[in-house]
Short mmCIF file of C-alpha atoms in Angstrom, two decimals:
data_model
loop_
_atom_site.label_atom_id
_atom_site.label_comp_id
_atom_site.label_asym_id
_atom_site.label_seq_id
_atom_site.Cartn_x
_atom_site.Cartn_y
_atom_site.Cartn_z
CA UNK A 1 -0.21 0.38 -0.02
CA UNK A 2 2.26 3.31 0.84
CA UNK A 3 5.51 1.52 -0.04
CA UNK A 4 7.20 1.00 3.23
CA UNK A 5 9.43 -1.10 3.65
CA UNK A 6 8.76 -4.12 3.46
CA UNK A 7 10.05 -4.64 7.56
CA UNK A 8 7.88 -2.06 8.54
CA UNK A 9 4.80 -3.59 6.77
CA UNK A 10 5.29 -6.88 7.82
CA UNK A 11 5.52 -5.04 11.58
CA UNK A 12 2.28 -3.39 10.97
CA UNK A 13 0.06 -5.91 9.96
CA UNK A 14 1.53 -8.01 13.05
CA UNK A 15 0.46 -5.49 15.66
CA UNK A 16 -3.26 -4.62 14.03
CA UNK A 17 -3.79 -8.41 14.08
CA UNK A 18 -2.60 -8.32 17.93
CA UNK A 19 1.15 -9.40 18.05
CA UNK A 20 2.44 -7.10 20.41
CA UNK A 21 0.29 -9.18 23.64
CA UNK A 22 0.10 -12.81 21.25
CA UNK A 23 1.19 -15.31 19.66
CA UNK A 24 -0.56 -15.63 16.39
CA UNK A 25 -0.01 -18.41 13.88
CA UNK A 26 1.22 -17.78 10.19
CA UNK A 27 2.49 -18.96 7.39
CA UNK A 28 4.51 -18.03 4.66
CA UNK A 29 1.97 -17.59 2.00
CA UNK A 30 -0.21 -15.73 3.71
CA UNK A 31 2.26 -13.22 3.90
CA UNK A 32 3.47 -13.78 1.03
CA UNK A 33 -0.67 -13.19 -0.52
CA UNK A 34 -0.73 -10.26 1.64
CA UNK A 35 2.11 -8.25 0.12
CA UNK A 36 2.49 -10.02 -2.67
CA UNK A 37 6.12 -11.31 -2.42
CA UNK A 38 7.27 -15.02 -3.62
CA UNK A 39 6.69 -18.08 -1.01
CA UNK A 40 10.49 -17.60 -0.45
CA UNK A 41 10.50 -13.87 0.20
CA UNK A 42 8.49 -14.19 2.38
CA UNK A 43 10.15 -16.79 4.19
CA UNK A 44 13.31 -14.46 4.08
CA UNK A 45 11.71 -12.22 5.34
CA UNK A 46 10.13 -13.63 8.90
CA UNK A 47 13.81 -14.89 9.90
CA UNK A 48 14.90 -11.24 9.28
CA UNK A 49 12.56 -9.67 10.98
CA UNK A 50 12.72 -13.07 14.38
CA UNK A 51 17.60 -12.17 13.74
CA UNK A 52 17.22 -8.48 14.39
CA UNK A 53 15.61 -9.20 17.29
CA UNK A 54 11.89 -7.39 16.37
CA UNK A 55 9.94 -10.96 16.52
CA UNK A 56 9.59 -14.21 18.42
CA UNK A 57 9.23 -17.40 16.22
CA UNK A 58 8.28 -20.60 16.68
CA UNK A 59 8.13 -22.98 13.55
CA UNK A 60 5.40 -25.36 13.91
CA UNK A 61 5.52 -27.82 10.34
CA UNK A 62 4.90 -24.95 7.70
CA UNK A 63 2.78 -22.20 10.27
CA UNK A 64 4.49 -19.95 12.46
CA UNK A 65 3.51 -18.99 16.21
CA UNK A 66 5.10 -14.65 15.51
CA UNK A 67 4.97 -12.73 18.38
CA UNK A 68 6.49 -9.03 18.51
CA UNK A 69 8.95 -8.20 20.52
CA UNK A 70 9.32 -5.64 22.59
CA UNK A 71 12.84 -4.29 20.62
CA UNK A 72 9.59 -4.93 17.36
CA UNK A 73 6.71 -2.96 19.09
CA UNK A 74 8.81 -0.79 20.89
CA UNK A 75 10.69 0.23 17.03
CA UNK A 76 6.95 0.80 16.08
CA UNK A 77 6.30 3.12 18.97
CA UNK A 78 8.97 5.54 18.54
CA UNK A 79 8.35 6.10 15.05
CA UNK A 80 4.34 6.32 16.30
CA UNK A 81 5.86 9.61 18.60
CA UNK A 82 7.86 11.21 16.07
CA UNK A 83 4.41 11.08 13.63
CA UNK A 84 2.36 12.33 15.98
CA UNK A 85 5.30 15.03 16.95
CA UNK A 86 4.59 15.82 13.24
CA UNK A 87 0.69 15.68 12.98
CA UNK A 88 -0.75 16.45 16.41
CA UNK A 89 0.77 19.86 16.87
CA UNK A 90 -0.86 23.05 15.41
CA UNK A 91 -0.04 23.76 11.73
CA UNK A 92 1.57 27.03 10.72
CA UNK A 93 0.84 28.31 7.05
CA UNK A 94 2.85 31.50 6.59
CA UNK A 95 2.43 33.16 2.95
CA UNK A 96 4.28 36.05 1.62
CA UNK A 97 4.09 39.11 -0.87
CA UNK A 98 4.10 42.68 -1.12
CA UNK A 99 1.01 44.82 -0.80
CA UNK A 100 -0.66 46.66 -4.61
CA UNK A 101 -3.25 48.98 -5.23
CA UNK A 102 -6.12 46.61 -6.15
CA UNK A 103 -9.49 48.16 -8.74
CA UNK A 104 -11.09 49.29 -5.89
CA UNK A 105 -14.13 47.00 -6.21
CA UNK A 106 -12.91 45.65 -2.62
CA UNK A 107 -14.74 48.79 -1.16
CA UNK A 108 -17.44 48.28 -3.13
CA UNK A 109 -17.73 44.64 -2.38
CA UNK A 110 -17.12 45.75 1.96
CA UNK A 111 -19.25 48.06 1.75
CA UNK A 112 -22.33 45.87 0.08
CA UNK A 113 -25.33 45.99 3.21
CA UNK A 114 -25.69 41.67 1.96
CA UNK A 115 -22.03 41.46 3.15
CA UNK A 116 -21.11 43.41 6.25
CA UNK A 117 -24.56 42.08 7.61
CA UNK A 118 -22.92 38.81 7.68
CA UNK A 119 -18.83 40.28 7.95
CA UNK A 120 -20.12 41.05 11.21
CA UNK A 121 -22.40 37.92 12.47
CA UNK A 122 -19.42 35.88 11.81
CA UNK A 123 -16.18 37.52 11.77
CA UNK A 124 -17.25 40.20 15.06
CA UNK A 125 -16.05 43.74 13.78
CA UNK A 126 -17.36 45.38 12.05
CA UNK A 127 -14.89 45.03 8.02
CA UNK A 128 -12.89 48.38 7.08
CA UNK A 129 -14.92 48.90 3.45
CA UNK A 130 -11.29 48.40 1.35
CA UNK A 131 -9.55 44.77 0.69
CA UNK A 132 -5.45 44.31 0.98
CA UNK A 133 -3.90 43.37 -1.95
CA UNK A 134 -0.69 41.22 -1.82
CA UNK A 135 0.21 39.72 -4.83
CA UNK A 136 2.42 36.25 -3.00
CA UNK A 137 6.11 36.16 -4.06
CA UNK A 138 6.97 31.76 -3.95
CA UNK A 139 5.43 28.84 -5.71
CA UNK A 140 5.03 28.07 -1.51
CA UNK A 141 2.88 31.56 -0.53
CA UNK A 142 0.91 30.28 -3.89
CA UNK A 143 0.33 26.85 -2.67
CA UNK A 144 -0.72 27.72 0.85
CA UNK A 145 -3.18 29.60 -0.12
CA UNK A 146 -5.36 27.08 -2.09
CA UNK A 147 -3.84 25.11 1.37
CA UNK A 148 -6.00 27.63 3.48
CA UNK A 149 -8.36 28.50 0.53
CA UNK A 150 -9.58 24.51 1.32
CA UNK A 151 -10.09 25.02 4.91
CA UNK A 152 -11.34 28.40 4.98
CA UNK A 153 -14.08 27.89 7.98
CA UNK A 154 -15.84 31.19 8.08
CA UNK A 155 -19.25 31.34 5.13
CA UNK A 156 -20.87 34.51 3.71
CA UNK A 157 -23.68 33.04 2.20
CA UNK A 158 -24.56 34.51 -1.80
CA UNK A 159 -27.46 36.97 -1.60
CA UNK A 160 -29.88 38.76 -4.60
CA UNK A 161 -30.93 42.60 -4.84
CA UNK A 162 -33.04 44.17 -7.64
CA UNK A 163 -30.30 44.61 -10.18
CA UNK A 164 -27.41 40.90 -9.68
CA UNK A 165 -26.46 38.41 -7.74
CA UNK A 166 -24.00 38.47 -6.07
CA UNK A 167 -21.42 35.00 -4.99
CA UNK A 168 -20.36 33.82 -1.15
CA UNK A 169 -17.20 33.96 0.06
CA UNK A 170 -15.07 32.10 2.34
CA UNK A 171 -12.71 33.43 5.25
CA UNK A 172 -10.30 32.04 7.44
CA UNK A 173 -8.58 33.85 10.31
CA UNK A 174 -5.15 35.41 10.02
CA UNK A 175 -2.27 37.58 11.44
CA UNK A 176 -0.47 39.87 9.21
CA UNK A 177 3.36 39.97 9.89
CA UNK A 178 2.86 38.31 13.59
CA UNK A 179 0.68 40.40 15.53
CA UNK A 180 -1.97 42.13 13.35
CA UNK A 181 -5.70 40.36 13.16
CA UNK A 182 -7.06 40.47 9.52
CA UNK A 183 -9.59 38.08 8.11
CA UNK A 184 -7.88 36.35 4.37
CA UNK A 185 -11.02 36.08 2.54
CA UNK A 186 -11.80 34.24 -0.80
CA UNK A 187 -14.98 35.52 -2.95
CA UNK A 188 -16.27 32.78 -5.38
CA UNK A 189 -16.35 35.85 -8.10
CA UNK A 190 -12.40 37.94 -7.87
CA UNK A 191 -10.42 39.19 -10.63
CA UNK A 192 -6.56 38.00 -9.36
CA UNK A 193 -6.22 34.71 -10.17
CA UNK A 194 -4.79 32.89 -7.57
CA UNK A 195 -1.07 34.64 -5.86
CA UNK A 196 -3.53 37.49 -4.66
CA UNK A 197 -4.50 36.83 -1.01
CA UNK A 198 -7.06 39.27 -0.77
CA UNK A 199 -7.28 40.14 3.75
CA UNK A 200 -10.85 42.42 5.04
CA UNK A 201 -9.67 43.08 8.81
CA UNK A 202 -11.31 46.20 10.87
CA UNK A 203 -9.43 48.88 9.69
CA UNK A 204 -7.50 49.65 7.29
CA UNK A 205 -4.88 48.22 7.75
CA UNK A 206 -2.61 50.37 5.03
CA UNK A 207 -3.10 53.04 7.51
CA UNK A 208 -1.61 50.73 11.10
CA UNK A 209 0.88 49.47 9.30
CA UNK A 210 2.11 51.92 7.43
CA UNK A 211 1.70 50.16 3.78
CA UNK A 212 2.33 51.62 0.77
CA UNK A 213 2.57 49.36 -2.55
CA UNK A 214 5.63 47.29 -2.80
CA UNK A 215 5.86 46.92 1.17
CA UNK A 216 6.84 42.91 2.19
CA UNK A 217 4.23 41.82 4.06
CA UNK A 218 4.06 38.17 6.38
CA UNK A 219 0.60 36.60 6.72
CA UNK A 220 -0.35 33.43 8.08
CA UNK A 221 -2.26 31.17 10.05
CA UNK A 222 -2.22 28.47 12.40
CA UNK A 223 -4.13 25.16 11.72
CA UNK A 224 -5.38 22.88 14.25
CA UNK A 225 -4.48 19.61 13.34
CA UNK A 226 -8.01 17.97 12.83
CA UNK A 227 -7.60 21.49 10.15
CA UNK A 228 -4.84 20.56 8.87
CA UNK A 229 -6.14 16.10 8.29
CA UNK A 230 -8.55 16.83 6.12
CA UNK A 231 -6.92 19.08 4.15
CA UNK A 232 -4.97 16.46 3.00
CA UNK A 233 -7.20 13.35 3.35
CA UNK A 234 -5.93 10.11 2.60
CA UNK A 235 -6.56 8.84 -0.74
CA UNK A 236 -6.00 4.63 0.61
CA UNK A 237 -7.78 2.68 3.34
CA UNK A 238 -5.91 2.89 6.51
CA UNK A 239 -5.45 -0.50 7.91
CA UNK A 240 -4.22 -3.43 5.55
CA UNK A 241 -7.70 -5.54 3.68
CA UNK A 242 -8.22 -8.55 6.30
CA UNK A 243 -6.50 -11.97 3.97
CA UNK B 1 17.87 5.76 14.66
CA UNK B 2 14.90 2.78 14.11
CA UNK B 3 16.05 1.70 10.83
CA UNK B 4 12.54 3.10 9.17
CA UNK B 5 13.92 2.51 5.82
CA UNK B 6 15.75 5.37 5.09
CA UNK B 7 13.00 6.96 2.50
CA UNK B 8 10.75 6.91 5.66
CA UNK B 9 13.17 8.18 7.60
CA UNK B 10 14.22 11.38 5.65
CA UNK B 11 10.50 11.41 4.37
CA UNK B 12 10.06 11.69 8.38
CA UNK B 13 13.36 14.66 8.79
CA UNK B 14 11.59 16.70 6.37
CA UNK B 15 8.77 17.38 7.22
CA UNK B 16 10.14 17.28 11.20
CA UNK B 17 11.64 20.98 9.85
CA UNK B 18 8.90 21.99 8.69
CA UNK B 19 9.45 21.01 4.18
CA UNK B 20 5.11 20.20 4.91
CA UNK B 21 4.03 23.67 3.87
CA UNK B 22 7.82 25.47 3.40
CA UNK B 23 10.67 25.11 1.09
CA UNK B 24 13.69 23.72 3.15
CA UNK B 25 17.17 24.37 1.97
CA UNK B 26 19.09 21.52 2.07
CA UNK B 27 22.41 19.81 0.81
CA UNK B 28 23.72 16.60 -0.14
CA UNK B 29 26.98 16.96 2.57
CA UNK B 30 23.69 17.31 4.86
CA UNK B 31 21.71 14.35 4.28
CA UNK B 32 24.34 12.37 4.31
CA UNK B 33 26.02 13.34 7.54
CA UNK B 34 22.53 13.24 8.92
CA UNK B 35 21.76 9.63 7.46
CA UNK B 36 25.42 8.44 7.72
CA UNK B 37 25.69 7.91 3.82
CA UNK B 38 27.72 8.74 0.61
CA UNK B 39 27.47 11.63 -0.91
CA UNK B 40 26.24 10.25 -3.34
CA UNK B 41 23.60 8.04 -1.70
CA UNK B 42 22.18 10.93 0.11
CA UNK B 43 21.86 12.30 -3.89
CA UNK B 44 20.46 9.54 -4.81
CA UNK B 45 17.93 9.09 -2.27
CA UNK B 46 16.46 13.07 -3.03
CA UNK B 47 15.51 12.11 -6.34
CA UNK B 48 13.84 8.85 -6.20
CA UNK B 49 11.88 10.56 -3.50
CA UNK B 50 11.50 13.17 -6.47
CA UNK B 51 10.93 10.25 -9.23
CA UNK B 52 7.65 8.68 -6.94
CA UNK B 53 6.22 12.06 -6.32
CA UNK B 54 7.32 12.16 -2.36
CA UNK B 55 8.98 16.04 -2.66
CA UNK B 56 9.72 18.82 -4.82
CA UNK B 57 13.20 19.89 -5.82
CA UNK B 58 14.26 23.14 -7.45
CA UNK B 59 18.12 22.34 -7.79
CA UNK B 60 20.98 25.84 -7.10
CA UNK B 61 23.87 24.84 -7.49
CA UNK B 62 25.41 22.03 -4.64
CA UNK B 63 21.86 23.44 -2.96
CA UNK B 64 17.94 22.10 -3.03
CA UNK B 65 15.34 23.76 -2.50
CA UNK B 66 12.80 21.08 -0.67
CA UNK B 67 9.14 20.76 0.32
CA UNK B 68 6.98 17.21 0.25
CA UNK B 69 3.59 17.34 -1.99
CA UNK B 70 0.77 15.82 -1.30
CA UNK B 71 1.09 12.17 -2.01
CA UNK B 72 4.50 12.13 0.41
CA UNK B 73 2.46 13.96 3.67
CA UNK B 74 0.09 11.19 2.82
CA UNK B 75 1.82 8.70 2.82
CA UNK B 76 3.57 9.56 6.35
CA UNK B 77 -0.47 10.55 7.46
CA UNK B 78 -1.55 6.77 6.61
CA UNK B 79 0.83 5.88 8.26
CA UNK B 80 0.52 7.88 11.12
CA UNK B 81 -3.05 6.93 11.93
CA UNK B 82 -2.59 3.17 10.75
CA UNK B 83 -0.20 3.38 13.74
CA UNK B 84 -2.55 5.41 15.96
CA UNK B 85 -5.38 3.09 15.43
CA UNK B 86 -2.67 -0.04 16.89
CA UNK B 87 -1.50 2.46 19.90
CA UNK B 88 -4.90 4.20 20.68
CA UNK B 89 -7.88 2.54 22.00
CA UNK B 90 -7.63 -0.01 24.65
CA UNK B 91 -5.72 -3.17 25.25
CA UNK B 92 -6.43 -6.56 25.93
CA UNK B 93 -4.26 -8.48 27.62
CA UNK B 94 -5.14 -12.42 28.18
CA UNK B 95 -3.59 -15.18 30.06
CA UNK B 96 -4.85 -18.89 30.13
CA UNK B 97 -3.93 -21.29 33.16
CA UNK B 98 -5.25 -24.03 35.02
CA UNK B 99 -7.19 -23.86 39.22
CA UNK B 100 -4.39 -25.66 40.84
CA UNK B 101 -4.85 -26.32 44.86
CA UNK B 102 -2.37 -23.69 46.50
CA UNK B 103 -0.56 -23.85 49.95
CA UNK B 104 -2.74 -22.30 51.46
CA UNK B 105 -1.07 -19.08 52.87
CA UNK B 106 -3.84 -16.98 50.42
CA UNK B 107 -6.59 -17.06 52.90
CA UNK B 108 -4.35 -16.81 55.37
CA UNK B 109 -2.80 -13.44 54.50
CA UNK B 110 -6.38 -12.34 53.22
CA UNK B 111 -7.92 -13.06 56.60
CA UNK B 112 -4.83 -10.46 57.68
CA UNK B 113 -6.19 -6.87 59.53
CA UNK B 114 -3.09 -5.29 58.19
CA UNK B 115 -4.11 -6.18 54.24
CA UNK B 116 -7.69 -6.41 54.29
CA UNK B 117 -8.55 -2.99 55.82
CA UNK B 118 -6.29 -1.47 52.92
CA UNK B 119 -8.01 -4.09 50.24
CA UNK B 120 -11.67 -2.95 51.30
CA UNK B 121 -10.96 0.36 50.78
CA UNK B 122 -8.66 0.55 47.37
CA UNK B 123 -10.29 -2.92 46.07
CA UNK B 124 -13.90 -1.43 47.54
CA UNK B 125 -14.85 -4.95 48.62
CA UNK B 126 -14.48 -7.13 51.02
CA UNK B 127 -11.45 -9.80 49.84
CA UNK B 128 -12.48 -13.89 50.18
CA UNK B 129 -10.46 -15.27 52.57
CA UNK B 130 -8.14 -17.25 49.80
CA UNK B 131 -7.05 -16.81 46.40
CA UNK B 132 -7.36 -18.86 43.11
CA UNK B 133 -4.38 -20.21 41.58
CA UNK B 134 -4.20 -20.28 38.41
CA UNK B 135 -1.19 -22.18 36.93
CA UNK B 136 0.06 -20.00 33.50
CA UNK B 137 -0.18 -22.63 30.67
CA UNK B 138 1.54 -20.52 27.74
CA UNK B 139 4.96 -18.10 27.27
CA UNK B 140 2.08 -15.58 26.23
CA UNK B 141 0.27 -15.90 29.27
CA UNK B 142 3.83 -15.10 31.43
CA UNK B 143 4.92 -12.55 29.56
CA UNK B 144 1.69 -11.24 30.16
CA UNK B 145 1.79 -11.55 33.35
CA UNK B 146 4.52 -9.92 33.53
CA UNK B 147 3.56 -7.12 31.90
CA UNK B 148 0.10 -6.79 33.92
CA UNK B 149 2.85 -6.35 36.61
CA UNK B 150 4.96 -3.87 35.65
CA UNK B 151 1.68 -1.92 35.25
CA UNK B 152 -0.67 -3.19 38.52
CA UNK B 153 -1.93 0.63 39.99
CA UNK B 154 -2.94 0.08 42.67
CA UNK B 155 -0.39 -0.39 45.94
CA UNK B 156 -0.76 -2.40 49.05
CA UNK B 157 1.12 -0.64 51.72
CA UNK B 158 2.98 -3.61 54.27
CA UNK B 159 2.99 -3.51 58.06
CA UNK B 160 4.57 -5.34 61.04
CA UNK B 161 2.97 -6.95 63.67
CA UNK B 162 4.35 -8.18 67.04
CA UNK B 163 5.63 -11.22 65.39
CA UNK B 164 7.37 -10.33 62.11
CA UNK B 165 7.14 -7.79 58.55
CA UNK B 166 4.89 -8.33 55.37
CA UNK B 167 5.40 -7.64 52.77
CA UNK B 168 4.15 -5.06 50.67
CA UNK B 169 1.63 -5.85 47.35
CA UNK B 170 0.58 -4.90 44.10
CA UNK B 171 -2.98 -5.65 42.67
CA UNK B 172 -4.50 -4.99 38.75
CA UNK B 173 -8.42 -4.90 37.39
CA UNK B 174 -8.79 -8.86 35.84
CA UNK B 175 -11.84 -10.35 34.96
CA UNK B 176 -12.09 -14.14 35.20
CA UNK B 177 -13.98 -16.05 32.01
CA UNK B 178 -14.85 -12.77 29.95
CA UNK B 179 -17.30 -11.90 33.14
CA UNK B 180 -16.21 -12.35 37.23
CA UNK B 181 -14.55 -9.36 38.18
CA UNK B 182 -11.66 -9.60 40.28
CA UNK B 183 -8.36 -8.45 41.29
CA UNK B 184 -4.38 -10.23 40.16
CA UNK B 185 -2.29 -9.73 43.45
CA UNK B 186 1.62 -9.87 43.02
CA UNK B 187 3.02 -10.16 46.82
CA UNK B 188 6.07 -8.65 47.00
CA UNK B 189 6.79 -12.15 49.01
CA UNK B 190 5.01 -15.54 47.49
CA UNK B 191 5.51 -19.04 46.53
CA UNK B 192 5.40 -19.16 43.59
CA UNK B 193 7.02 -18.23 40.49
CA UNK B 194 6.28 -15.77 37.78
CA UNK B 195 4.18 -19.14 36.14
CA UNK B 196 1.17 -18.55 38.52
CA UNK B 197 -1.43 -16.17 38.59
CA UNK B 198 -3.04 -15.01 42.39
CA UNK B 199 -6.45 -13.24 42.32
CA UNK B 200 -8.75 -12.82 44.89
CA UNK B 201 -12.07 -11.65 44.89
CA UNK B 202 -14.96 -10.43 47.00
CA UNK B 203 -16.49 -13.99 46.65
CA UNK B 204 -15.56 -17.32 46.30
CA UNK B 205 -14.49 -17.95 43.12
CA UNK B 206 -14.60 -21.68 42.63
CA UNK B 207 -17.93 -22.16 43.77
CA UNK B 208 -19.51 -19.05 41.96
CA UNK B 209 -17.88 -20.22 38.76
CA UNK B 210 -18.24 -23.57 38.84
CA UNK B 211 -14.12 -24.81 39.15
CA UNK B 212 -11.74 -27.56 40.67
CA UNK B 213 -8.51 -28.43 40.49
CA UNK B 214 -7.82 -28.60 36.62
CA UNK B 215 -10.21 -26.00 34.97
CA UNK B 216 -9.59 -23.52 31.54
CA UNK B 217 -10.01 -20.01 33.19
CA UNK B 218 -9.58 -16.95 31.51
CA UNK B 219 -7.92 -13.81 33.22
CA UNK B 220 -8.21 -10.25 31.02
CA UNK B 221 -7.24 -7.15 31.40
CA UNK B 222 -8.07 -4.25 29.35
CA UNK B 223 -4.60 -1.24 29.78
CA UNK B 224 -5.35 2.55 28.43
CA UNK B 225 -3.81 3.57 25.76
CA UNK B 226 -1.14 5.83 28.47
CA UNK B 227 -0.50 2.47 30.47
CA UNK B 228 0.13 0.52 27.72
CA UNK B 229 3.03 3.13 26.61
CA UNK B 230 4.42 2.73 29.69
CA UNK B 231 4.99 -0.89 29.38
CA UNK B 232 7.30 -0.65 26.44
CA UNK B 233 9.03 3.18 27.13
CA UNK B 234 10.80 4.19 24.30
CA UNK B 235 14.89 3.24 24.47
CA UNK B 236 15.42 5.85 22.03
CA UNK B 237 15.27 10.04 21.67
CA UNK B 238 12.10 10.00 19.54
CA UNK B 239 13.38 13.16 17.06
CA UNK B 240 16.17 13.11 14.93
CA UNK B 241 19.13 15.05 16.50
CA UNK B 242 19.28 18.61 15.20
CA UNK B 243 21.37 18.27 12.21
#
């Protein structure tokens, strides 16, 4: 499945079947079928795992009774704890770019009551009528913007007035230059492509942070591990299929 | 460190340093030093990881800027979630053995007020004056008994009367034949070796369960993942040392 080395895959296979605390009955045909190897390779693999002290084996005819040793369990546990430190801590996503003057449509939309009223409710502040536009500098930043977009958890619905319809907007809370709270917005319809970040805040960010066209800004968001997982939905089943 | 295949070790190394969300500056000497390979192998390894779609690389002179791809992150995440299912669920420890008649010392100790009073407090019942002795049948069961002993979380202190001193006893809650609550005791001093399990309960277990010498019994305990971890304390450091 994951192209993990065969050794770890077999250890995980055994652990999932209870070989941490009890001897598991196993035959080389089972192993070779499960892992798509020859029976010879399967047999050799068990011998290697035994020789390395990762499993204990009792061989009775063509059947082996296999139990993981403390060393074998510790290896998987070490691996688990290292991965846990990677995947269970909040993930900081950083984007960098330069301020530029947009088409002014931000100030138009940010003054429409149909948006403003919802933003007050959902963001907890009255948005300054205008967006700060940031041209992202690198492929990493653009990818991170798309990642934040997938994870944007605030939804402002579209609406209709006598003249036209207005699209929905997704949004996510960010910090600018590590200190200034703002919201990155992802309008369903926008004149900009994915290399532009559009920011909304209670105040005029240009004035407050002393920014002008060309100023470098750093936008960051901290995602919970759970949000982060969902951005990387595992594509395959999590366990081996039962044999 | 764990003899994980080099591929996963490098992926974990990169993830720990933030290459999930940002490009990481890396050189083949750094990789080869970190993983104890030749520079040629290190270079080849990065090429393989790139070819398999697990990392993206930009090469500038001798420096690579490396970022994990979604596929690379998914691989580690799949691995993490599989291990989490193994290590975060309660672990059932099972011992099997046959009832035998002991030396009768259990009934002596279980009637000493110095033990009885503490047991009432710590176990929540008045122990029947006598232990059920079970001769464990397999190496697995004996190992599991030692594992439970390490994890026994109830402590009955030793004491002294006018004649002699009495040792402390550790204990852990178990089920007999999947239904009957009992406590497995581990006296500091005992006449039995590690192949014998000694059980205490509010009632006479022989009568209640219709057991006689030679009857097969199944003793089980369910440990929390945390208790389980501690029984397998990882021997090595959990992260790579900083280079």
